Coordinates of C-alpha atoms in Angstrom, one line a residue:
M1 CA 8.0 -22.9 -17.6
S2 CA 11.2 -24.5 -18.5
L3 CA 12.1 -27.6 -16.3
Q4 CA 15.6 -29.1 -16.0
V5 CA 16.5 -32.9 -16.1
F6 CA 20.0 -32.0 -14.9
S7 CA 22.2 -34.1 -16.4
E8 CA 23.3 -35.1 -20.4
R9 CA 24.0 -38.6 -19.1
G10 CA 20.4 -39.3 -18.5
H11 CA 18.6 -39.9 -15.4
E12 CA 21.2 -40.7 -13.0
P13 CA 20.8 -37.8 -10.7
L14 CA 17.2 -38.3 -10.5
V15 CA 17.7 -42.0 -9.4
R16 CA 20.5 -41.0 -6.9
F17 CA 18.1 -38.6 -5.4
A18 CA 15.3 -40.9 -5.3
E19 CA 17.4 -43.5 -3.5
Q20 CA 18.2 -41.0 -0.8
V21 CA 14.9 -39.4 -0.3
F22 CA 12.7 -42.5 -0.8
G23 CA 15.3 -45.2 0.3
H24 CA 13.1 -45.9 3.3
L25 CA 10.3 -47.4 1.4
P26 CA 10.5 -51.2 2.1
R27 CA 9.6 -52.8 -1.5
S28 CA 11.6 -52.2 -4.5
D29 CA 8.5 -51.6 -6.6
Q30 CA 7.7 -48.8 -4.3
R31 CA 11.1 -47.1 -4.8
R32 CA 10.7 -47.6 -8.8
R33 CA 7.2 -45.8 -8.8
A34 CA 8.3 -43.1 -6.5
C35 CA 11.3 -42.4 -9.1
A36 CA 8.9 -42.7 -11.9
Y37 CA 6.3 -40.1 -10.4
L38 CA 9.1 -37.8 -9.7
H39 CA 10.4 -38.0 -13.4
G40 CA 6.7 -37.7 -14.4
L41 CA 6.1 -34.3 -12.3
L42 CA 9.3 -33.0 -13.8
A43 CA 8.8 -34.0 -17.5
T44 CA 5.3 -33.8 -18.1
P45 CA 3.9 -30.6 -19.6
G46 CA 0.9 -29.2 -18.5
R47 CA -1.4 -30.8 -15.9
K48 CA 0.4 -33.6 -14.1
T49 CA -2.3 -36.0 -14.1
V50 CA -1.3 -39.8 -13.4
S51 CA -2.1 -40.8 -17.1
A52 CA 0.0 -37.8 -18.5
M53 CA 3.0 -38.6 -15.9
S54 CA 2.7 -42.3 -16.7
A55 CA 2.9 -41.8 -20.4
A56 CA 6.0 -39.3 -19.9
A57 CA 7.7 -41.7 -17.7
D58 CA 7.2 -44.5 -20.5
V59 CA 8.0 -47.4 -18.2
P60 CA 5.9 -50.4 -19.2
S61 CA 5.9 -51.8 -15.6
I62 CA 4.6 -48.8 -14.2
A63 CA 1.2 -48.2 -15.7
P64 CA -1.4 -45.6 -14.5
H65 CA -3.3 -48.1 -12.3
S66 CA -0.1 -48.9 -10.4
M67 CA 1.1 -45.0 -10.1
R68 CA -2.5 -44.3 -8.7
Q69 CA -2.2 -47.5 -6.2
F70 CA 1.2 -46.0 -5.0
V71 CA -0.3 -42.7 -4.4
N72 CA -3.7 -43.2 -3.2
A73 CA -4.0 -46.7 -1.7
S74 CA -0.2 -47.8 -0.6
S75 CA 0.3 -47.2 3.3
W76 CA 3.9 -45.9 2.9
D77 CA 4.9 -43.2 5.7
W78 CA 5.7 -39.9 4.0
R79 CA 7.4 -38.6 7.2
P80 CA 10.7 -40.2 6.8
A81 CA 10.9 -38.8 3.2
R82 CA 10.1 -35.3 4.2
A83 CA 12.9 -35.6 6.8
E84 CA 15.4 -36.6 4.4
L85 CA 14.3 -34.1 2.0
A86 CA 14.8 -31.3 4.5
R87 CA 18.3 -32.6 5.1
W88 CA 19.0 -32.8 1.8
A89 CA 18.0 -29.4 1.1
A90 CA 19.7 -28.0 3.9
E91 CA 23.1 -29.3 2.7
R92 CA 22.7 -27.4 -0.7
M93 CA 21.3 -23.9 0.3
P94 CA 22.3 -21.5 2.9
V95 CA 19.1 -21.5 5.1
E96 CA 18.2 -18.5 6.9
A97 CA 14.7 -19.1 8.2
W98 CA 12.1 -21.7 8.4
G99 CA 9.0 -20.3 6.4
L100 CA 5.3 -21.0 7.0
K101 CA 3.1 -20.3 4.0
V102 CA -0.7 -21.1 3.1
A103 CA -1.7 -22.7 -0.3
V104 CA -5.1 -22.6 -1.4
V105 CA -6.0 -25.3 -4.0
A106 CA -9.1 -24.7 -6.1
K107 CA -11.2 -27.8 -6.7
R108 CA -14.4 -28.5 -8.7
G109 CA -15.5 -31.5 -6.7
V110 CA -16.4 -31.8 -2.9
H111 CA -14.9 -35.3 -2.3
S112 CA -11.3 -34.4 -2.2
P113 CA -10.1 -34.4 1.7
G114 CA -10.5 -31.0 3.2
V115 CA -12.3 -29.4 0.2
H116 CA -14.9 -26.6 1.1
R117 CA -16.2 -23.3 0.0
R118 CA -14.4 -20.2 1.8
F119 CA -13.7 -16.7 1.1
V120 CA -9.9 -16.2 -0.1
P121 CA -8.4 -12.9 0.6
S122 CA -5.7 -13.2 -2.0
A123 CA -8.4 -14.1 -4.8
G124 CA -11.0 -11.5 -3.6
R125 CA -13.8 -13.9 -3.9
S126 CA -15.2 -17.2 -2.3
L127 CA -13.8 -20.5 -3.9
N128 CA -14.3 -24.2 -3.4
C129 CA -10.9 -25.2 -2.4
Q130 CA -8.5 -27.3 -0.1
V131 CA -6.3 -25.1 2.3
A132 CA -2.7 -26.4 3.0
L133 CA 0.0 -25.1 5.2
G134 CA 3.6 -25.7 4.0
L135 CA 6.9 -25.6 6.1
F136 CA 9.9 -24.2 4.1
L137 CA 13.6 -23.9 4.4
V138 CA 14.1 -20.3 3.0
S139 CA 17.2 -18.4 1.7
R140 CA 17.6 -15.1 0.3
T141 CA 17.1 -16.9 -3.2
E142 CA 15.2 -19.9 -2.6
A143 CA 12.3 -21.6 -0.5
I144 CA 12.0 -25.4 -0.8
P145 CA 9.0 -27.1 0.8
V146 CA 9.8 -30.0 3.1
D147 CA 6.7 -30.5 5.2
W148 CA 2.7 -30.0 4.8
A149 CA -0.4 -30.0 6.7
L150 CA -3.8 -29.8 5.2
L151 CA -6.3 -27.6 7.1
L152 CA -9.6 -29.4 7.7
P153 CA -12.9 -27.1 8.0
D154 CA -15.5 -28.0 10.8
A155 CA -17.5 -29.7 7.9
W156 CA -14.8 -32.4 7.7
A157 CA -13.6 -32.2 11.4
D158 CA -17.2 -32.9 12.8
D159 CA -18.2 -35.6 10.4
P160 CA -16.6 -39.0 11.3
H161 CA -18.0 -40.8 8.2
R162 CA -16.5 -38.2 5.7
R163 CA -13.2 -38.4 7.5
S164 CA -13.3 -42.4 7.5
R165 CA -14.1 -42.6 3.9
A166 CA -11.2 -40.1 3.1
R167 CA -8.9 -42.1 5.7
I168 CA -8.6 -39.0 7.8
P169 CA -6.9 -39.6 11.4
S170 CA -9.1 -38.1 14.1
N171 CA -6.0 -36.0 15.4
A172 CA -5.6 -34.4 12.0
A173 CA -8.5 -31.8 12.3
V174 CA -6.6 -29.1 14.4
P175 CA -6.7 -25.4 14.1
M176 CA -4.2 -23.7 11.9
E177 CA -1.9 -22.2 14.7
Q178 CA -1.6 -26.0 16.0
A179 CA -0.8 -27.5 12.6
A180 CA 2.0 -24.8 12.2
L181 CA 3.5 -25.7 15.7
D182 CA 3.3 -29.3 14.8
L183 CA 5.0 -28.7 11.6
V184 CA 7.9 -26.8 13.4
D185 CA 7.9 -29.6 16.2
A186 CA 8.4 -32.4 13.7
Q187 CA 11.1 -30.6 11.5
I188 CA 13.1 -28.4 13.8
S189 CA 15.6 -30.1 16.1
G190 CA 17.3 -28.8 19.1
G191 CA 20.5 -27.7 17.3
G192 CA 21.7 -26.8 13.7
L193 CA 18.7 -25.4 11.8
G194 CA 16.8 -25.2 15.1
A195 CA 18.6 -22.0 15.5
V196 CA 17.2 -20.1 12.4
P197 CA 14.0 -18.3 13.0
V198 CA 10.3 -19.2 11.8
V199 CA 9.1 -16.3 9.3
A200 CA 5.4 -16.4 8.3
D201 CA 3.1 -13.6 7.0
L202 CA -0.2 -15.1 8.5
S203 CA -1.9 -11.8 8.4
A204 CA -4.8 -13.2 6.9
C205 CA -5.2 -15.8 9.5
T206 CA -7.2 -15.7 12.9
G207 CA -4.6 -17.8 14.6
A208 CA -1.5 -16.0 14.1
R209 CA -1.4 -14.6 17.5
Q210 CA -1.8 -18.1 19.0
L211 CA 1.0 -19.2 16.8
V212 CA 3.5 -16.5 18.3
R213 CA 2.6 -17.5 21.8
G214 CA 3.3 -21.2 21.1
L215 CA 6.6 -20.3 19.5
G216 CA 7.5 -18.1 22.6
L217 CA 6.7 -21.1 24.8
R218 CA 9.0 -23.2 22.8
R219 CA 11.7 -20.5 22.8
R220 CA 11.7 -20.4 18.9
D221 CA 12.9 -17.2 17.4
F222 CA 10.2 -15.9 14.9
V223 CA 9.0 -12.9 12.7
V224 CA 5.3 -13.3 11.9
A225 CA 2.8 -10.9 10.5
L226 CA -0.3 -10.2 12.5
R227 CA -3.8 -10.0 11.6
P228 CA -5.1 -6.5 12.5
Q229 CA -6.9 -6.7 15.9
G230 CA -7.6 -3.4 17.3
G231 CA -3.9 -2.5 18.5
T232 CA -3.5 -5.3 21.1
P233 CA -0.9 -7.8 21.4
P234 CA -2.0 -11.4 22.1
G235 CA -3.5 -12.1 25.5
A236 CA -3.4 -8.6 26.1
R237 CA -6.9 -8.1 27.5
A238 CA -6.9 -11.2 29.5
R239 CA -3.9 -9.9 31.3
G240 CA -4.8 -6.3 31.6
S241 CA -1.7 -5.2 29.4
G242 CA -1.6 -1.6 27.8
P243 CA -2.0 -1.2 23.9
L244 CA 0.1 -2.1 21.3
R245 CA 3.1 0.0 20.6
H246 CA 4.6 0.0 17.4
G247 CA 8.2 0.3 16.1
A248 CA 11.4 -1.7 16.1
G249 CA 13.5 -1.3 19.1
R250 CA 10.6 -1.2 21.4
A251 CA 10.4 -4.4 23.4
V252 CA 7.2 -5.2 25.3
P253 CA 7.5 -8.0 27.9
Q254 CA 4.9 -11.0 28.0
A255 CA 3.9 -11.5 31.4
G256 CA 1.5 -14.6 31.8
P257 CA -0.6 -15.9 34.9
P258 CA 1.6 -16.6 37.8
S259 CA 1.4 -20.4 37.2
A260 CA 2.3 -20.1 33.3
P261 CA 5.7 -20.1 32.0
A262 CA 7.3 -16.5 31.4
L263 CA 7.3 -15.9 27.7
P264 CA 10.0 -13.8 26.1
P265 CA 9.5 -10.0 25.4
Y266 CA 8.9 -9.3 21.7
R267 CA 8.9 -6.2 19.6
Y268 CA 6.9 -4.9 16.6
F269 CA 8.0 -3.4 13.3
S270 CA 6.5 -2.7 9.8
L271 CA 8.2 -2.8 6.4
P272 CA 8.4 0.7 4.8
G273 CA 6.7 1.3 1.7
R274 CA 4.6 -1.8 1.6
R275 CA 1.2 -2.0 0.9
P276 CA -0.9 -3.0 2.6
T277 CA 0.9 -2.5 5.8
R278 CA 1.3 -5.4 8.0
T279 CA 2.4 -5.4 11.6
W280 CA 5.2 -7.8 12.4
M281 CA 6.1 -9.3 15.6
T282 CA 9.3 -10.8 16.6
S283 CA 11.1 -12.4 19.6
M284 CA 14.4 -11.2 18.6
T285 CA 14.5 -7.7 20.5
R286 CA 18.2 -7.3 19.9
R287 CA 18.5 -7.7 16.2
H288 CA 18.9 -4.5 14.3
A289 CA 15.7 -3.3 12.4
T290 CA 17.5 -3.8 9.2
D291 CA 17.9 -7.4 9.8
L292 CA 14.3 -8.0 11.2
R293 CA 13.0 -6.4 7.6
L294 CA 15.2 -8.7 5.8
L295 CA 13.9 -11.6 7.6
A296 CA 10.5 -10.2 7.0
G297 CA 11.1 -10.1 3.3
L298 CA 12.0 -13.8 3.2
D299 CA 8.3 -14.5 3.2
E300 CA 8.2 -13.3 -0.5
Q301 CA 10.5 -16.4 -1.4
A302 CA 7.7 -18.8 0.1
A303 CA 4.9 -17.1 -1.7
R304 CA 7.1 -17.4 -5.1
A305 CA 7.5 -21.1 -4.4
V306 CA 3.6 -21.6 -3.7
S307 CA 3.0 -20.2 -7.1
R308 CA 5.9 -22.3 -8.9
L309 CA 4.5 -25.3 -7.2
G310 CA 1.3 -24.5 -8.6
S311 CA 2.1 -23.6 -12.2
G312 CA 4.9 -26.3 -12.9
F313 CA 5.1 -29.3 -10.4
G314 CA 1.5 -30.5 -9.7
L315 CA 0.4 -28.8 -6.4
L316 CA -2.8 -28.1 -8.0
D317 CA -3.4 -31.6 -9.9
F318 CA -3.8 -34.2 -7.3
E319 CA -7.0 -36.4 -8.4
G320 CA -7.2 -38.7 -5.4
R321 CA -9.9 -38.7 -2.5
S322 CA -7.7 -40.0 0.4
Y323 CA -5.9 -38.0 3.1
P324 CA -2.4 -40.3 2.8
G325 CA -2.9 -39.9 -0.9
W326 CA -2.9 -36.3 -0.7
H327 CA 0.2 -36.3 1.6
H328 CA 2.0 -38.8 -0.8
H329 CA 1.4 -36.6 -3.7
M330 CA 2.6 -33.4 -1.9
T331 CA 5.7 -35.1 -0.7
M332 CA 6.4 -36.1 -4.6
V333 CA 5.6 -32.6 -5.4
S334 CA 7.9 -31.0 -2.9
A335 CA 10.9 -33.5 -3.7
A336 CA 10.7 -32.7 -7.5
Y337 CA 10.5 -28.9 -6.9
A338 CA 13.5 -29.4 -4.5
F339 CA 15.2 -31.5 -7.2
S340 CA 14.6 -29.0 -9.9
R341 CA 16.0 -25.7 -8.0
L342 CA 19.1 -27.3 -6.2
E343 CA 20.4 -29.8 -8.5
P344 CA 22.9 -28.6 -11.1
R345 CA 21.4 -27.6 -14.4
L346 CA 22.9 -29.6 -17.2
G347 CA 20.3 -29.8 -20.0
P348 CA 16.7 -29.2 -20.9
V349 CA 13.9 -31.9 -19.5
R350 CA 13.0 -34.7 -21.6
S351 CA 9.9 -36.5 -22.0
G352 CA 10.3 -40.1 -23.2
P353 CA 11.8 -43.1 -21.3
G354 CA 12.2 -42.4 -17.5
P355 CA 14.7 -44.1 -15.4
D356 CA 15.5 -47.7 -15.4
P357 CA 12.6 -49.3 -13.7
H358 CA 15.3 -51.6 -12.0
A359 CA 17.5 -48.9 -10.8
L360 CA 16.3 -49.1 -7.4
D361 CA 16.2 -52.6 -6.9
G362 CA 19.4 -52.8 -4.8
V363 CA 18.3 -49.8 -2.3

């Protein structure tokens, strides 16, 4: 695919972007490596290996071993960078929803954090892979990843030695629905973008119904596609509720036990002409059916973004074996993708000399 460097004057826009997103890094050498890594993701054709990206950056002081050290061994916190990336992106796009999307990353080995063999519905077969959940800012034309969770199977969650070797904290092993709620809690504040709904097609995930309950308890508006489950809403059997009733415009109250917080009503709808047919659930009982279907359609933007991240931005190319390293790499991948999609496009990408290695010294 054709990538963009966005300026005929050189790398100034990329340097300014790196200054904003990674300005929290305490050392100037870390900030230089962040900028070089971004340039490598944008300028390197084919696989984004550290060796290939270092060659593309062509900065003598940033050799492959220092790039690997920066990503895999360094202890810098990725969360401030992701929060700043979300702010940067929100200023440049008309955000209509927060999107949740699963990304499956095929792997050959067994040592990368979270790698395991599982059946992947989208591929129709079992794959040796990592499974990640991304949180996206979504408009009608774009989906920008701003946060990630790595989903750990039991083989990793129940093996302290394996987790220790990969530097995986004990609280990282949570079900998909809790990981999704953690992403929502971390990124969505009480105002501003907190008012836009959460949109997700998680019909292939077993925890989607627990997710919508968690969103309901948080009073977050949502539009979520559910996995078929015999026609009952989440918790219906435990509460003795009646069967699931389909069709936008029919609100179904959620009555919990007397001691539990009252959940908002919800409604169900489907997207005409889509195959396979999915049942969507929403908390927005007063929104017109057309609006709800437009919101559900935003999930396709997140799906396209995951595909682009894999084909041109290094989502599939992390080579390390540490959990922090994976998060560092995914932060860089997300930032490179956001820069590529949202900066003005003023020229073709160039390999060769990257940004001035001292451009970030004063940050």
